[in-house]
PDB file of C-alpha atoms in Angstrom:
ATOM      1  CA  MET P  27      -7.717 -11.449  45.942  1.00  0.00           C
ATOM      2  CA  HIS P  28     -10.659 -11.085  44.031  1.00  0.00           C
ATOM      3  CA  ARG P  29      -9.423  -9.335  40.882  1.00  0.00           C
ATOM      4  CA  ARG P  30      -6.542 -11.139  40.722  1.00  0.00           C
ATOM      5  CA  ASN P  31      -8.525 -14.387  39.837  1.00  0.00           C
ATOM      6  CA  PHE P  32     -11.149 -12.302  37.504  1.00  0.00           C
ATOM      7  CA  LEU P  33      -7.934 -11.742  35.251  1.00  0.00           C
ATOM      8  CA  PHE P  34      -5.703 -14.827  35.544  1.00  0.00           C
ATOM      9  CA  GLY P  35      -8.699 -16.738  35.024  1.00  0.00           C
ATOM     10  CA  GLY P  36     -12.135 -15.225  33.432  1.00  0.00           C
ATOM     11  CA  VAL P  37     -10.883 -13.148  30.587  1.00  0.00           C
ATOM     12  CA  PRO P  38      -8.964 -15.701  29.532  1.00  0.00           C
ATOM     13  CA  LEU P  39     -11.730 -17.591  29.695  1.00  0.00           C
ATOM     14  CA  SER P  40     -14.239 -15.247  28.044  1.00  0.00           C
ATOM     15  CA  PHE P  41     -12.238 -15.395  25.238  1.00  0.00           C
ATOM     16  CA  ALA P  42     -11.770 -18.615  24.812  1.00  0.00           C
ATOM     17  CA  LEU P  43     -15.392 -19.420  24.874  1.00  0.00           C
ATOM     18  CA  LEU P  44     -15.414 -16.664  22.310  1.00  0.00           C
ATOM     19  CA  ALA P  45     -12.718 -17.980  20.562  1.00  0.00           C
ATOM     20  CA  ALA P  46     -14.474 -21.825  20.381  1.00  0.00           C
ATOM     21  CA  ARG P  47     -18.395 -20.163  19.149  1.00  0.00           C
ATOM     22  CA  PRO P  48     -20.096 -21.916  16.114  1.00  0.00           C
ATOM     23  CA  VAL P  49     -19.211 -19.374  12.966  1.00  0.00           C
ATOM     24  CA  ARG P  50     -21.265 -20.051   9.601  1.00  0.00           C
ATOM     25  CA  SER P  51     -20.584 -23.122   7.436  1.00  0.00           C
ATOM     26  CA  ALA P  52     -20.231 -21.998   3.793  1.00  0.00           C
ATOM     27  CA  PRO P  53     -22.805 -20.145   2.006  1.00  0.00           C
ATOM     28  CA  LEU P  54     -25.140 -22.987   0.283  1.00  0.00           C
ATOM     29  CA  SER P  55     -24.136 -23.589  -4.125  1.00  0.00           C
ATOM     30  CA  HIS P  56     -28.557 -21.850  -3.951  1.00  0.00           C
ATOM     31  CA  GLU P  57     -27.301 -18.797  -2.419  1.00  0.00           C
ATOM     32  CA  TYR P  58     -24.516 -17.737  -5.552  1.00  0.00           C
ATOM     33  CA  ASN P  59     -27.423 -18.785  -7.822  1.00  0.00           C
ATOM     34  CA  LEU P  60     -24.520 -21.667  -9.086  1.00  0.00           C
ATOM     35  CA  MET P  61     -25.896 -24.220 -12.019  1.00  0.00           C
ATOM     36  CA  THR P  62     -23.786 -27.656 -12.085  1.00  0.00           C
ATOM     37  CA  ALA P  63     -22.266 -28.439 -15.231  1.00  0.00           C
ATOM     38  CA  GLY P  64     -21.764 -31.760 -17.688  1.00  0.00           C
ATOM     39  CA  SER P  65     -18.605 -32.797 -18.102  1.00  0.00           C
ATOM     40  CA  GLY P  66     -15.645 -31.437 -20.707  1.00  0.00           C
ATOM     41  CA  LYS P  67     -11.672 -31.610 -21.859  1.00  0.00           C
ATOM     42  CA  VAL P  68      -9.566 -29.019 -19.421  1.00  0.00           C
ATOM     43  CA  ALA P  69      -8.026 -27.003 -22.581  1.00  0.00           C
ATOM     44  CA  THR P  70      -5.878 -24.608 -19.730  1.00  0.00           C
ATOM     45  CA  ILE P  71      -5.733 -23.500 -16.803  1.00  0.00           C
ATOM     46  CA  ILE P  72      -6.486 -20.049 -15.653  1.00  0.00           C
ATOM     47  CA  ASP P  73      -5.429 -19.501 -11.974  1.00  0.00           C
ATOM     48  CA  GLY P  74      -6.004 -22.256  -9.828  1.00  0.00           C
ATOM     49  CA  ASP P  75      -9.396 -21.899  -9.794  1.00  0.00           C
ATOM     50  CA  THR P  76      -9.915 -21.347 -12.881  1.00  0.00           C
ATOM     51  CA  LEU P  77      -9.875 -23.155 -16.157  1.00  0.00           C
ATOM     52  CA  THR P  78     -11.004 -23.260 -20.125  1.00  0.00           C
ATOM     53  CA  LEU P  79     -12.512 -26.064 -21.540  1.00  0.00           C
ATOM     54  CA  GLU P  80     -11.963 -27.683 -24.823  1.00  0.00           C
ATOM     55  CA  ASP P  81     -15.075 -25.984 -26.294  1.00  0.00           C
ATOM     56  CA  GLY P  82     -14.015 -22.302 -24.777  1.00  0.00           C
ATOM     57  CA  GLN P  83     -16.089 -22.800 -21.722  1.00  0.00           C
ATOM     58  CA  VAL P  84     -15.026 -20.700 -18.822  1.00  0.00           C
ATOM     59  CA  ILE P  85     -14.662 -22.726 -15.393  1.00  0.00           C
ATOM     60  CA  ARG P  86     -14.659 -20.939 -11.729  1.00  0.00           C
ATOM     61  CA  LEU P  87     -14.172 -23.217  -9.243  1.00  0.00           C
ATOM     62  CA  VAL P  88     -15.793 -22.079  -6.395  1.00  0.00           C
ATOM     63  CA  GLY P  89     -15.787 -23.193  -2.366  1.00  0.00           C
ATOM     64  CA  ILE P  90     -11.709 -23.791  -2.856  1.00  0.00           C
ATOM     65  CA  GLN P  91      -8.756 -21.510  -1.626  1.00  0.00           C
ATOM     66  CA  ALA P  92      -5.837 -21.193  -4.317  1.00  0.00           C
ATOM     67  CA  PRO P  93      -3.582 -18.878  -5.015  1.00  0.00           C
ATOM     68  CA  LYS P  94      -3.577 -16.596  -7.415  1.00  0.00           C
ATOM     69  CA  LEU P  95      -0.750 -17.104 -10.249  1.00  0.00           C
TER      70      LEU P  95
END
């Protein structure tokens, strides 16, 4: 009887507690040595998170999940 209670109650509860544990947030920008850009006009869009400015700078957006084209 106790074994069945454990299997039907304890095991699912253990999985639920593991799934609900806190997840570490995304790394901060200083951990990646990122820099803040100024302003500019977009000349071309390379893919979902990379673009080129009119002055030739290639900008890669960090922290978004965009599909690759």
